[in-house]
Coordinates of C-alpha atoms in Angstrom, one line a residue:
M1 CA 5.2 24.0 33.1
I2 CA 3.7 21.0 34.1
V3 CA 1.3 20.7 31.7
L4 CA 4.1 21.0 28.6
A5 CA 6.1 18.0 31.1
V6 CA 3.2 15.8 31.1
V7 CA 2.1 16.7 27.2
L8 CA 5.8 16.0 26.4
A9 CA 5.4 12.7 28.4
L10 CA 2.6 11.1 26.8
F11 CA 4.1 11.6 23.3
A12 CA 7.3 9.8 24.5
L13 CA 5.3 7.3 25.9
L14 CA 3.2 6.7 22.6
A15 CA 6.6 7.1 20.9
I16 CA 8.2 3.8 22.6
G17 CA 5.1 1.8 21.5
L18 CA 3.0 2.0 25.0
P19 CA -1.0 1.4 23.6
V20 CA -2.6 5.2 24.0
G21 CA -4.9 4.2 26.6
F22 CA -2.0 3.3 29.1
A23 CA -0.1 6.6 27.6
M24 CA -3.0 8.7 28.6
A25 CA -3.6 7.2 31.8
V26 CA 0.4 7.0 33.0
S27 CA 0.8 10.7 32.4
G28 CA -2.5 11.9 33.4
A29 CA -2.2 10.4 36.9
A30 CA 1.0 12.1 36.8
G31 CA -0.1 15.7 35.8
L32 CA -2.3 15.0 38.5
W33 CA 0.0 13.5 41.2
A34 CA 2.1 16.4 40.6
L35 CA -1.0 19.0 41.3
G36 CA -2.7 17.4 44.0
G37 CA -0.6 14.6 45.0
P38 CA -1.6 10.5 45.7
G39 CA -5.2 11.6 47.3
M40 CA -6.5 13.6 44.1
V41 CA -5.0 10.5 42.2
M42 CA -6.6 7.8 43.8
G43 CA -9.9 9.9 44.3
I44 CA -10.1 10.2 40.3
L45 CA -8.7 6.8 39.8
Q46 CA -11.4 5.6 41.8
T47 CA -14.6 7.4 40.1
S48 CA -13.2 7.9 36.4
P49 CA -13.2 3.8 34.8
L50 CA -16.4 3.6 36.7
S51 CA -18.0 6.8 35.6
V52 CA -17.4 5.5 31.7
V53 CA -17.6 2.3 31.4
S54 CA -21.4 2.8 33.1
S55 CA -22.3 5.2 30.1
Y56 CA -25.3 3.3 28.8
E57 CA -24.0 4.3 24.9
L58 CA -20.9 3.0 25.2
L59 CA -22.8 -0.5 24.8
T60 CA -23.0 0.6 20.9
I61 CA -19.6 0.0 20.6
P62 CA -19.0 -3.7 21.1
M63 CA -22.8 -4.4 19.3
F64 CA -21.1 -2.5 16.3
L65 CA -17.8 -4.4 16.3
L66 CA -20.1 -7.4 16.6
M67 CA -21.6 -6.5 13.6
A68 CA -19.2 -5.6 11.5
E69 CA -17.3 -9.2 12.2
L70 CA -20.4 -11.2 11.5
V71 CA -20.9 -9.4 8.2
L72 CA -17.4 -10.3 7.7
V73 CA -18.0 -14.2 8.4
S74 CA -21.0 -13.7 6.1
G75 CA -18.8 -13.0 3.0
V76 CA -20.9 -10.2 1.7
A77 CA -18.5 -8.1 0.1
D78 CA -18.1 -10.2 -2.8
D79 CA -21.3 -10.2 -3.6
L80 CA -21.7 -6.5 -3.7
F81 CA -18.9 -6.0 -5.7
R82 CA -20.2 -8.5 -8.0
A83 CA -23.8 -6.3 -7.9
A84 CA -22.1 -3.2 -8.4
A85 CA -19.4 -4.2 -11.2
A86 CA -22.8 -5.7 -12.9
W87 CA -24.3 -2.3 -12.6
V88 CA -21.4 -0.2 -13.1
G89 CA -19.1 -2.1 -15.1
R90 CA -19.4 -0.8 -18.6
I91 CA -18.9 2.9 -18.0
P92 CA -15.3 3.6 -18.2
G93 CA -13.8 3.1 -14.9
G94 CA -16.4 1.1 -14.0
L95 CA -14.5 -1.8 -11.6
G96 CA -12.9 1.0 -9.7
M97 CA -16.6 2.6 -9.7
A98 CA -18.5 -0.2 -8.3
T99 CA -15.1 -0.7 -5.7
A100 CA -16.5 3.0 -4.3
L101 CA -20.0 1.6 -4.3
A102 CA -18.9 -1.7 -2.5
G103 CA -17.0 0.4 0.3
A104 CA -20.3 2.2 1.1
G105 CA -22.4 -0.3 1.2
F106 CA -20.1 -2.9 3.0
G107 CA -19.4 0.0 5.3
A108 CA -22.9 0.8 6.3
I109 CA -23.3 -2.4 7.7
C110 CA -19.6 -2.9 9.1
G111 CA -18.6 0.2 10.9
S112 CA -14.9 -0.7 10.3
S113 CA -12.6 1.0 8.0
T114 CA -9.3 -1.5 8.7
A115 CA -12.0 -4.5 7.8
S116 CA -13.8 -2.7 5.0
A117 CA -9.7 -2.0 3.4
A118 CA -9.2 -5.5 4.0
T119 CA -12.5 -6.7 2.9
L120 CA -11.8 -4.6 -0.4
S121 CA -8.4 -5.8 -1.0
S122 CA -9.4 -9.3 -1.7
T123 CA -12.5 -9.0 -3.5
S124 CA -12.6 -6.1 -5.7
L125 CA -8.5 -5.1 -6.5
P126 CA -7.9 -9.2 -7.8
A127 CA -11.2 -8.1 -9.9
M128 CA -9.7 -5.0 -11.6
L129 CA -6.2 -6.3 -11.5
R130 CA -7.6 -9.3 -13.5
Q131 CA -9.1 -6.8 -15.5
G132 CA -6.4 -5.2 -16.9
Y133 CA -6.3 -1.8 -14.5
E134 CA -3.4 0.1 -13.5
P135 CA -2.1 -1.5 -10.6
R136 CA -1.4 2.0 -8.6
M137 CA -4.9 3.3 -9.3
A138 CA -6.5 -0.1 -8.6
A139 CA -4.6 -0.2 -5.0
G140 CA -5.6 3.9 -4.7
V141 CA -9.3 3.0 -4.8
V142 CA -9.6 0.3 -2.6
A143 CA -7.4 2.2 0.2
I144 CA -10.1 5.0 -0.1
S145 CA -13.2 3.1 -0.2
G146 CA -12.4 1.6 3.0
T147 CA -12.7 4.8 4.8
L148 CA -16.1 4.9 3.7
S149 CA -17.1 2.6 6.4
M150 CA -16.2 6.2 9.0
L151 CA -18.8 8.0 8.2
L152 CA -22.6 5.5 7.9
P153 CA -24.5 5.0 10.9
T154 CA -22.5 1.5 11.7
S155 CA -19.6 4.4 12.5
I156 CA -17.4 3.1 15.7
A157 CA -15.3 6.7 15.1
L158 CA -18.7 8.7 15.0
V159 CA -20.0 6.5 18.4
I160 CA -16.4 7.8 20.1
Y161 CA -16.8 11.2 18.8
G162 CA -20.4 11.5 20.1
L163 CA -19.5 9.6 23.5
L164 CA -15.9 12.5 23.8
A165 CA -18.2 15.5 22.7
E166 CA -21.3 14.6 24.6
V167 CA -23.8 15.1 21.3
N168 CA -26.9 13.1 20.8
I169 CA -25.1 9.7 18.6
G170 CA -28.4 9.3 16.9
K171 CA -28.2 12.5 15.2
L172 CA -24.5 12.0 14.6
L173 CA -25.0 8.8 13.4
V174 CA -27.7 10.3 10.6
S175 CA -25.5 13.5 10.0
G176 CA -23.2 11.4 8.2
I177 CA -25.1 9.9 5.1
I178 CA -25.1 12.7 2.9
P179 CA -21.8 13.4 3.5
A180 CA -21.1 9.9 2.7
I181 CA -22.9 10.0 -0.9
L182 CA -21.5 13.2 -1.3
V183 CA -17.4 11.5 -0.5
T184 CA -18.4 8.2 -2.7
I185 CA -19.8 10.4 -5.8
T186 CA -16.3 12.7 -5.5
I187 CA -14.7 8.3 -5.8
M188 CA -16.3 8.1 -8.5
L189 CA -15.8 11.1 -10.3
T190 CA -12.0 11.0 -9.6
I191 CA -12.1 7.8 -11.6
L192 CA -13.5 9.1 -14.5
L193 CA -11.6 11.9 -14.5
L194 CA -8.6 9.5 -14.5
V195 CA -10.0 7.2 -16.7
W196 CA -10.4 10.1 -19.0
E197 CA -7.3 11.6 -19.2
D198 CA -5.9 7.8 -19.9
P199 CA -8.2 5.4 -21.0
R200 CA -5.3 2.8 -20.6
R201 CA -6.1 3.3 -16.8
A202 CA -8.8 1.1 -17.3
P203 CA -10.1 -1.6 -20.0
S204 CA -14.0 -1.5 -20.5
V205 CA -15.7 -4.5 -19.2
R206 CA -18.0 -6.9 -21.2
G207 CA -22.1 -6.0 -20.2
V208 CA -24.0 -8.1 -18.5
P209 CA -27.8 -9.1 -19.0
W210 CA -30.1 -7.6 -17.4
A211 CA -31.3 -10.8 -15.9
D212 CA -28.6 -11.0 -14.2
R213 CA -28.1 -7.6 -13.0
L214 CA -31.6 -8.2 -10.8
R215 CA -30.4 -11.8 -10.0
M216 CA -27.6 -10.0 -8.3
L217 CA -29.8 -7.1 -6.8
R218 CA -31.9 -10.0 -5.3
S219 CA -28.8 -11.3 -3.7
V220 CA -27.4 -8.1 -1.7
G221 CA -31.2 -7.6 0.0
P222 CA -30.8 -9.2 3.1
M223 CA -27.9 -6.8 3.5
L224 CA -29.8 -3.6 2.5
I225 CA -32.9 -4.8 4.3
L226 CA -30.2 -5.0 7.5
F227 CA -29.0 -1.5 6.7
G228 CA -32.5 -0.2 6.4
I229 CA -33.0 -1.4 9.7
V230 CA -30.5 -0.1 11.8
T231 CA -30.2 3.5 10.0
G232 CA -34.4 3.8 10.0
V233 CA -34.7 3.1 13.7
I234 CA -32.8 5.1 14.9
Y235 CA -33.6 8.1 12.6
T236 CA -37.3 7.6 13.0
G237 CA -36.6 7.5 16.5
V238 CA -38.2 3.9 17.3
A239 CA -34.6 2.9 18.6
T240 CA -32.1 4.0 20.2
P241 CA -28.6 3.9 18.6
T242 CA -27.8 0.9 20.9
E243 CA -30.6 -1.0 20.6
A244 CA -30.4 -0.1 17.0
S245 CA -26.7 -1.7 17.0
A246 CA -28.2 -4.7 19.0
F247 CA -30.7 -5.5 16.6
G248 CA -27.9 -4.8 13.8
A249 CA -25.7 -7.4 15.3
L250 CA -28.6 -9.7 15.9
G251 CA -29.4 -9.0 12.1
A252 CA -25.6 -10.2 11.0
F253 CA -25.9 -13.1 12.6
F254 CA -29.1 -14.6 11.1
L255 CA -26.9 -13.1 7.5
A256 CA -24.3 -15.0 8.0
L257 CA -26.8 -18.0 9.2
Q258 CA -28.6 -18.0 6.3
R259 CA -25.6 -17.9 4.0
G260 CA -24.4 -21.0 5.6
K261 CA -20.9 -19.1 6.5
L262 CA -21.6 -19.3 10.6
T263 CA -20.1 -22.0 12.1
F264 CA -19.4 -22.5 16.0
A265 CA -15.4 -21.9 15.3
S266 CA -16.2 -18.8 13.0
G267 CA -18.9 -17.5 15.6
V268 CA -16.7 -17.7 18.6
K269 CA -14.0 -15.9 17.2
S270 CA -16.5 -13.1 16.2
F271 CA -17.2 -12.5 19.3
Q272 CA -13.6 -12.6 20.5
H273 CA -12.5 -10.5 18.0
A274 CA -15.2 -7.9 19.2
A275 CA -14.2 -8.2 22.9
Q276 CA -11.1 -7.5 22.1
G277 CA -11.8 -4.3 20.2
T278 CA -14.3 -3.2 23.0
C279 CA -11.8 -3.8 25.7
M280 CA -9.4 -1.8 23.6
I281 CA -11.9 1.0 22.8
T282 CA -12.6 1.2 26.5
M283 CA -9.2 1.5 27.5
I284 CA -8.6 4.5 25.7
L285 CA -11.6 6.1 27.0
V286 CA -10.7 5.4 30.6
G287 CA -7.5 7.1 29.7
A288 CA -9.1 10.3 28.1
S289 CA -11.3 10.2 31.1
I290 CA -7.8 10.5 33.5
F291 CA -6.6 12.8 31.1
G292 CA -9.4 15.1 30.8
Y293 CA -9.5 15.6 34.6
F294 CA -5.5 17.0 34.3
F295 CA -6.3 19.2 31.7
T296 CA -9.8 20.2 33.3
I297 CA -7.9 21.2 36.9
T298 CA -5.3 23.2 34.7
Q299 CA -7.3 25.0 32.5
V300 CA -5.7 24.3 29.8
T301 CA -8.8 24.2 27.2
Q302 CA -10.6 27.5 29.2
G303 CA -6.9 29.2 28.5
L304 CA -6.5 27.9 24.6
V305 CA -10.3 29.7 24.2
D306 CA -9.9 32.4 25.4
W307 CA -6.6 33.3 23.9
V308 CA -8.2 32.3 20.3
G309 CA -11.1 34.3 21.2
G310 CA -8.8 37.3 21.6
L311 CA -7.3 36.7 18.0
E312 CA -8.4 39.1 15.3
V313 CA -8.8 36.7 12.6
S314 CA -12.3 34.7 11.3
R315 CA -13.3 32.5 12.4
W316 CA -12.7 30.1 9.2
I317 CA -9.3 30.6 9.0
I318 CA -8.9 28.9 12.8
I319 CA -11.7 26.4 11.5
T320 CA -9.0 25.7 8.6
L321 CA -5.7 25.7 10.6
I322 CA -7.3 22.9 12.8
L323 CA -8.8 20.8 10.2
C324 CA -5.2 20.8 8.5
G325 CA -3.7 20.1 11.7
Y326 CA -6.0 17.0 11.6
I327 CA -4.4 16.0 8.3
V328 CA -1.0 16.1 9.4
L329 CA -1.9 14.2 13.0
G330 CA -3.7 11.8 10.9
S331 CA -0.6 11.2 8.9
F332 CA 1.4 10.0 11.5
M333 CA -1.2 8.4 14.4
D334 CA -4.3 6.4 14.7
Q335 CA -7.2 8.1 14.4
I336 CA -9.4 6.8 17.6
A337 CA -5.7 8.2 19.7
I338 CA -6.8 11.4 17.8
L339 CA -10.1 11.9 18.7
V340 CA -9.5 11.2 22.4
L341 CA -6.6 13.5 22.6
T342 CA -8.3 16.2 20.8
V343 CA -11.8 16.6 21.0
P344 CA -11.8 17.6 24.5
I345 CA -9.4 20.2 24.0
V346 CA -10.8 21.4 20.8
L347 CA -14.0 20.9 20.9
P348 CA -15.0 24.1 23.8
L349 CA -13.2 26.2 20.9
I350 CA -15.5 25.4 18.3
K351 CA -18.7 25.8 20.1
S352 CA -17.3 29.0 21.0
L353 CA -16.5 30.0 17.5
G354 CA -19.9 29.3 16.5
F355 CA -19.7 25.9 14.9
D356 CA -22.1 23.0 15.7
P357 CA -20.4 20.5 17.1
I358 CA -22.2 17.5 15.4
W359 CA -21.5 19.5 11.8
F360 CA -17.4 19.4 13.0
G361 CA -17.7 15.7 14.3
V362 CA -18.5 14.9 10.6
V363 CA -16.2 17.4 9.2
K364 CA -13.7 16.0 11.4
I365 CA -14.0 12.0 10.6
V366 CA -14.1 13.5 6.6
T367 CA -10.4 14.6 7.5
A368 CA -9.6 11.8 9.2
E369 CA -10.4 9.6 5.9
V370 CA -7.4 11.7 4.6
G371 CA -5.3 11.2 7.0
M372 CA -6.0 7.3 6.9
I373 CA -4.2 7.5 3.2
T374 CA -1.9 9.6 3.8
P375 CA 1.9 9.1 4.6
P376 CA 4.0 8.0 6.4
I377 CA 1.1 5.7 8.2
G378 CA -1.6 5.7 6.1
L379 CA -3.1 2.6 7.9
N380 CA -5.4 1.8 5.2
C381 CA -2.5 2.0 2.2
F382 CA -0.2 -0.4 3.9
I383 CA -3.7 -2.6 4.6
V384 CA -4.2 -3.1 0.8
A385 CA -0.6 -3.3 0.6
R386 CA -0.6 -5.9 3.1
Y387 CA -3.7 -8.1 1.7
A388 CA -3.2 -7.7 -2.0
N389 CA 0.5 -8.2 -2.0
R390 CA 1.5 -4.8 -3.8
P391 CA 4.7 -2.5 -2.7
V392 CA 2.9 0.4 -0.5
S393 CA 4.8 2.6 -2.8
D394 CA 2.2 1.7 -5.7
V395 CA -1.2 2.6 -2.9
F396 CA 0.5 6.1 -1.9
H397 CA 1.1 6.9 -5.4
G398 CA -2.4 5.7 -6.7
I399 CA -4.2 7.6 -3.6
W400 CA -2.9 11.4 -4.4
P401 CA -6.1 12.2 -6.4
H402 CA -8.0 11.0 -3.6
F403 CA -6.6 12.9 -1.5
V404 CA -6.7 16.2 -3.7
A405 CA -10.6 15.6 -4.7
H406 CA -11.0 14.8 -0.5
L407 CA -9.7 18.3 0.2
I408 CA -12.7 19.6 -1.9
A409 CA -15.1 17.9 -0.6
I410 CA -14.0 18.6 2.9
A411 CA -14.0 22.5 1.3
I412 CA -17.8 22.0 0.5
L413 CA -18.7 20.4 3.6
V414 CA -17.2 23.6 5.3
A415 CA -18.9 26.2 3.2
F416 CA -22.2 24.3 3.3
P417 CA -23.1 22.8 6.5
A418 CA -26.5 22.0 6.0
I419 CA -25.1 18.8 4.1
V420 CA -24.1 17.8 7.4
L421 CA -27.5 19.0 9.3
W422 CA -30.4 19.0 7.4
L423 CA -31.5 15.4 7.8
P424 CA -30.4 15.1 11.5
S425 CA -32.6 18.5 11.5
R426 CA -35.6 16.1 10.4
M427 CA -35.7 13.3 12.5

């Protein structure tokens, strides 16, 4: 009865708009008070925040956030889109495919889905509309391409999952590379299919001379080097993910400096935004820790594992139901909130069913991509609508083909776990 009351209190606090970190801390502390009185609450409040913020791996988050902010300052997204458009623009739907490639390239050094969606909205979407692309299709491509940053090695979501699940963050970051390639190809094939069905959706683009194509490749060379450094040092074991994130932030600083975009004001603003994002995420993790203590004491997780273990159904049915639940949650809640609320509960169940936690983390993040574009919340869709000055209904209409295609990609990752686990197994 106490557990039900605490869970209802949590969702009530979220419903009235209290930030998720504070909502989890308050409801968890109330539950602990009901179980053990003020002594138990004070004991946990004195130790939990320190144990969370003293984690060495937590330094990865502010460094990746700072890297993302400095990359935004550098304006590299414009060059990425132009280079991709020069190489694939003549293919039917080429500018849409270039958007997917630019989303993958920008996400590789950004790590923030919302930042990626906002940047693509101001660069690739106007270019597609000027070319005569169907507005709904163009908006849908931008919204789904922005989610690719959640899978690549600078992903904040993967780092948070790794901290919550207590798995090797280096392997986790590397494990998202091949799925990210698969998802990028899925987006491009979906665009090709849509254009094949109705060529009027994407008029053809004039070809670019080879000399200009090669020149544009040189302009994105520093960005490729930066991504190679961050990913390479993690993969080879030369540096930890925390050290790699620091290399990435420093590299992004020099990239913005080299391109002449970094000023004192923009630099201060970048550090300020990174600090604000870090404080928000840290508070969420502290709240999740307090709430997790309540669940541990009440043995809710163990009871769930025992109950599911007694069901006479295939483990594949259970994992399918869990992923469907994540899609439903993703249509209403922020993805970080979903991670901190569900991972401590679901992960022991996943392990008891014999699934690899790294594999599950990547599959869960791909499922989160679907949540980022699913009504009624669909955060990326609202971001695209806001920055592109388009009706949000156009964006939601344009993402449905990608919604279906993403479900197929998730099914492939579930059916063939080696797609996720092969690369980290070679580290």
